[in-house]
Structure formats: structure tokens, C-alpha cells
XYZ file of C-alpha atoms in Angstrom:
281
model
C 6.362 -55.341 17.486
C 9.755 -54.716 19.106
C 9.709 -51.136 17.828
C 6.259 -50.499 19.271
C 7.429 -51.943 22.587
C 10.522 -49.706 22.706
C 9.547 -46.483 20.940
C 11.723 -44.199 23.087
C 14.897 -46.257 22.797
C 14.392 -46.730 19.047
C 14.005 -42.965 18.589
C 17.295 -42.397 20.452
C 18.965 -45.162 18.410
C 17.709 -43.645 15.138
C 18.948 -40.127 15.981
C 22.351 -41.351 17.200
C 22.732 -43.526 14.106
C 22.162 -40.474 11.887
C 24.808 -38.518 13.810
C 27.294 -41.393 13.498
C 26.708 -41.760 9.748
C 27.112 -37.993 9.260
C 30.338 -38.076 11.284
C 31.631 -41.036 9.281
C 31.008 -39.257 5.966
C 32.749 -36.125 7.265
C 35.764 -38.115 8.495
C 35.915 -39.957 5.171
C 36.148 -36.669 3.257
C 38.862 -35.506 5.664
C 40.838 -38.695 5.122
C 40.707 -39.707 8.807
C 40.291 -43.412 8.144
C 40.972 -44.399 11.752
C 37.948 -42.316 12.781
C 35.928 -43.920 9.976
C 36.705 -47.288 11.555
C 35.560 -45.940 14.949
C 32.281 -44.836 13.350
C 31.737 -48.293 11.849
C 32.525 -49.855 15.224
C 30.029 -47.490 16.880
C 27.294 -48.467 14.410
C 27.907 -52.125 15.262
C 27.870 -51.453 19.000
C 24.618 -49.488 18.756
C 22.879 -52.593 17.373
C 23.994 -54.868 20.214
C 21.249 -53.892 22.730
C 18.568 -54.815 20.181
C 20.306 -58.103 19.344
C 20.443 -58.974 23.038
C 16.694 -58.519 23.312
C 15.724 -60.317 20.110
C 18.300 -63.113 19.899
C 19.192 -63.838 23.532
C 15.651 -62.992 24.712
C 16.726 -60.713 27.542
C 14.525 -57.685 28.141
C 16.458 -54.451 28.612
C 14.509 -51.755 30.476
C 14.052 -48.663 28.317
C 16.073 -46.444 30.663
C 18.985 -48.892 30.631
C 18.909 -49.280 26.854
C 18.895 -45.519 26.260
C 21.801 -45.019 28.674
C 23.758 -47.792 26.939
C 23.214 -46.137 23.546
C 24.221 -42.712 24.862
C 27.231 -44.253 26.619
C 28.501 -45.815 23.386
C 27.995 -42.570 21.458
C 29.604 -40.475 24.193
C 32.647 -42.731 24.461
C 33.403 -43.233 20.766
C 32.024 -40.268 18.799
C 32.192 -37.488 21.389
C 35.076 -38.809 23.467
C 37.463 -40.129 20.828
C 36.614 -38.387 17.537
C 35.558 -35.008 18.972
C 38.242 -35.137 21.703
C 35.869 -34.589 24.639
C 38.326 -36.590 26.760
C 40.787 -33.718 26.277
C 38.398 -30.760 26.078
C 36.324 -31.793 29.108
C 38.609 -33.234 31.827
C 35.677 -34.798 33.718
C 34.321 -36.595 30.626
C 36.296 -39.800 31.209
C 35.505 -39.740 34.923
C 31.754 -39.469 34.302
C 31.774 -42.347 31.806
C 33.756 -44.648 34.109
C 31.431 -43.852 37.004
C 28.432 -44.610 34.816
C 30.093 -47.816 33.634
C 30.494 -49.008 37.224
C 26.820 -48.248 37.881
C 25.566 -50.070 34.770
C 27.824 -53.104 35.188
C 26.538 -53.568 38.735
C 22.991 -53.574 37.341
C 23.978 -56.227 34.815
C 25.651 -58.204 37.603
C 22.356 -58.279 39.491
C 20.525 -59.445 36.393
C 22.995 -62.294 35.758
C 22.225 -63.835 39.143
C 18.491 -63.585 38.496
C 18.719 -64.936 34.931
C 20.931 -67.876 35.912
C 18.622 -68.676 38.800
C 15.696 -68.993 36.370
C 17.646 -71.145 33.932
C 16.661 -74.810 33.747
C 20.234 -76.065 34.232
C 21.144 -73.683 37.062
C 19.274 -73.061 40.259
C 20.630 -71.218 43.264
C 19.448 -68.496 45.574
C 21.509 -65.757 47.196
C 20.594 -63.397 49.980
C 20.289 -59.695 49.088
C 23.698 -59.028 50.656
C 25.416 -61.708 48.579
C 23.668 -60.516 45.417
C 24.988 -57.015 46.114
C 28.492 -58.418 46.593
C 28.281 -60.429 43.347
C 27.056 -57.364 41.426
C 29.803 -55.188 42.914
C 32.537 -57.735 42.130
C 31.229 -58.197 38.585
C 31.323 -54.444 37.970
C 34.847 -54.093 39.356
C 36.042 -57.056 37.274
C 34.735 -55.410 34.099
C 36.482 -52.194 35.135
C 39.797 -53.997 35.666
C 39.512 -55.863 32.357
C 38.934 -52.542 30.578
C 42.061 -51.087 32.162
C 43.970 -54.185 30.984
C 42.655 -53.460 27.492
C 43.764 -49.815 27.662
C 47.213 -50.850 28.875
C 47.521 -53.384 26.059
C 46.505 -50.823 23.433
C 49.048 -48.351 24.796
C 51.815 -50.952 24.986
C 51.415 -52.517 21.556
C 49.742 -49.797 19.466
C 50.837 -46.603 21.300
C 47.297 -45.171 21.425
C 47.679 -43.423 24.804
C 44.289 -44.602 26.048
C 45.617 -44.230 29.597
C 45.823 -40.460 29.621
C 48.835 -38.947 31.388
C 48.855 -36.591 34.379
C 51.077 -33.571 35.083
C 52.613 -33.873 38.562
C 54.430 -31.225 40.575
C 55.919 -33.631 43.107
C 57.101 -37.226 43.061
C 58.172 -39.706 45.724
C 60.324 -42.743 45.014
C 62.766 -45.034 46.799
C 64.806 -45.045 43.586
C 65.864 -41.482 44.463
C 67.482 -42.661 47.730
C 71.169 -41.685 47.355
C 72.188 -44.619 49.550
C 70.364 -47.157 47.377
C 68.117 -48.156 50.247
C 64.355 -48.428 50.707
C 63.865 -44.875 51.925
C 61.376 -42.821 49.871
C 62.674 -39.458 48.735
C 60.306 -36.654 47.693
C 60.954 -33.934 45.133
C 58.510 -31.032 45.462
C 57.749 -27.970 43.369
C 58.580 -29.540 39.990
C 58.066 -26.895 37.290
C 59.547 -28.703 34.318
C 61.014 -32.031 33.198
C 63.493 -32.831 30.451
C 63.986 -35.955 28.330
C 67.340 -36.435 26.592
C 68.189 -32.864 27.486
C 65.049 -31.410 25.920
C 62.339 -29.744 28.014
C 58.869 -31.238 27.724
C 57.329 -27.821 28.279
C 54.478 -29.236 30.351
C 55.045 -27.276 33.538
C 55.683 -30.369 35.612
C 56.622 -34.047 35.696
C 54.783 -36.389 33.289
C 53.068 -39.391 34.852
C 52.503 -42.245 32.386
C 48.909 -43.372 32.940
C 49.061 -44.543 36.561
C 46.920 -41.807 38.059
C 44.404 -42.068 35.218
C 44.049 -45.824 35.720
C 43.618 -45.552 39.480
C 41.119 -42.694 39.099
C 39.091 -44.766 36.610
C 39.005 -47.734 38.977
C 38.087 -45.517 41.917
C 35.093 -43.903 40.173
C 34.093 -47.349 38.855
C 34.156 -48.425 42.508
C 31.832 -45.547 43.426
C 29.350 -46.362 40.641
C 29.378 -50.073 41.508
C 28.955 -49.407 45.224
C 26.026 -47.027 44.686
C 24.044 -49.454 42.553
C 24.939 -52.415 44.768
C 23.344 -50.586 47.709
C 20.306 -49.684 45.580
C 20.059 -53.280 44.349
C 20.362 -54.630 47.879
C 17.239 -52.778 48.998
C 15.511 -53.652 45.709
C 16.009 -57.387 46.312
C 15.242 -57.103 50.017
C 11.907 -55.458 49.214
C 11.169 -58.304 46.761
C 11.531 -56.160 43.649
C 9.200 -53.355 44.721
C 11.715 -50.582 44.056
C 10.838 -48.773 40.831
C 14.236 -47.069 40.443
C 16.378 -50.219 40.359
C 13.877 -52.011 38.106
C 14.610 -49.455 35.374
C 18.216 -50.655 35.110
C 18.145 -54.410 35.756
C 17.741 -56.639 32.647
C 15.480 -59.684 32.947
C 14.352 -62.624 30.890
C 11.659 -61.864 28.340
C 8.160 -62.972 29.186
C 6.635 -65.320 26.643
C 4.078 -62.707 25.587
C 6.953 -60.272 24.883
C 9.078 -62.729 22.887
C 7.888 -61.343 19.581
C 10.375 -63.296 17.457
C 9.100 -66.631 18.750
C 5.493 -65.454 18.421
C 6.117 -64.452 14.802
C 7.783 -67.805 14.099
C 4.864 -69.697 15.644
C 2.346 -67.661 13.649
C 4.328 -68.360 10.487
C 4.377 -72.105 11.215
C 0.633 -72.068 11.924
C 0.001 -70.253 8.659
C 2.109 -72.786 6.747
C 0.293 -75.716 8.356
C -3.066 -74.125 7.643
C -2.055 -73.509 4.041
C -0.890 -77.113 3.655
C -4.153 -78.386 5.167
C -6.294 -76.287 2.838
C -4.218 -77.357 -0.156
C -4.586 -81.022 0.812
C -8.362 -80.684 1.255
C -8.575 -78.992 -2.139
C -6.644 -81.803 -3.780
C -8.908 -84.403 -2.126
C -11.994 -82.503 -3.264
C -10.737 -82.532 -6.817
């Protein structure tokens, strides 16, 4: 019943799953066991949207679910294993912008879901809901950058990609030891321990990448927060925002509970018929 309800998203999931399995087999033959682990992780992540709908009983709009599946595939298989982060400079920027957009949508849904919960009940104006969604998205973005920094610090994965700079400014270059920033322009090369890096400039260690990621996350979060604001203000009449905001499942769409109830009814009916048969005998 879930498959019939979400034919498009299941088709995308099925195709992406085949690609991931094919990639995993190829990486296994090549002996790239770290990439094999990434493929296994991707397969697990691809199942999460379905688990959310079936187990937690939260309905994910088809558009949102498909974007989530493509996002996972693009980040892990295309970005990491096929090195799209290096081959396509804007790849990371696009994904972080999309992440800010999606997390703002989820932030909107959290307010709505909590408001419908039996133990929680509160109402926020459209402006406050937009602020909550924006802050939620930015918090997720910051936590991800913490994760990247931790991976780089302890496991040397270089998740925070470096940037080649041709000028730097620092108060540490002040010859008088004061707090006066000194700028070096036109940097064409940098050397470490007397050996040239051969990069054509000075190597920044992740700072610019982190700030760029947070900035584009900010843009994505701000865009959807504005869209969500007008969606809530119009009492949910906007069709665009509705495609990205999760909501609680309606009882007639909670197929797992319906199946369980039908199974219980069948068992009770079977027990009743068996008891009547025994009494007739």
C-alpha cells in the first residue's frame, strides 16, 4: 500500500539502489574498502525516508522524498566516491544550499507536528514559525560543520576543502607585535619546511570552505523561510511549500496500523469461528 501511494519516490529509490550496489561491487573488486563502507552507509541512508513514514508515521511529500534520496546519492556516491566535489567546484555549494532549503522545510514541519501532539500544544505566528525554521536549518548547518571539523582533526579526512589564496591579512605579521593587520598581496607560491607546495598561492586550511557552506546554507534557509511564511499566512493554500513540508499521517494513510487492525480482526474472526465449530461439535 505504501508503494502504491509513493510510486514515483519508490522508482527513484529502486534505481539509485541499483547504482549504489553496482558501485559497491566495483569498489570491492578494486579493493577500495573505504568506498565500500560509504556504499553500505548510503544504502542505509536511502531507507531512512521510508522508515520515517512507516515507523514514525510522518508523511513525506513525494517531491521532498525524491530530493532527499537524490541528495544522499549526490553527496556520498557522486560527491565522495566519484570526486564530484573536486571535479565540479560548485557541487558542494549546491548541496549545502539545498540542505539549508530542506532543513528549513523540516523546521516548519516540526512546529506543526509538535502542535498536534497530545502532550504539546502551542501556536506561533507565521513570522515566528519562519524564524524557528530558519534557526533550525542554520543549527543543522553548524552541527554539520562541527562534524567536518572533527573528522578532519581526528581522522585527517579533509572534509573541509582548502582554498588557494593570493593574499592574506593578519595581525601576526605586524613587525612591532601589535594589533595592526598587515597584508601580503600577489602571493604566487608558498613553502613548508623549505619545500614549495606548487599550488600557485597560499593554502587556506578549510576556513573559507566552512564560511561559504554556512553562507549558502543561510541563503537556502532564508528562501524557504520566506516561502513558508506566506504558506502559513495563507493558511496552507500554497501548493509549492506543501510539496516540501512533512506532516503527520492521516489515519486512512497509516497503512501499517490498518494492516495490523485487519490482521487482529482476522484472528478474532478465526477464533470465533473455531469456537462456534467446537460448540457445534
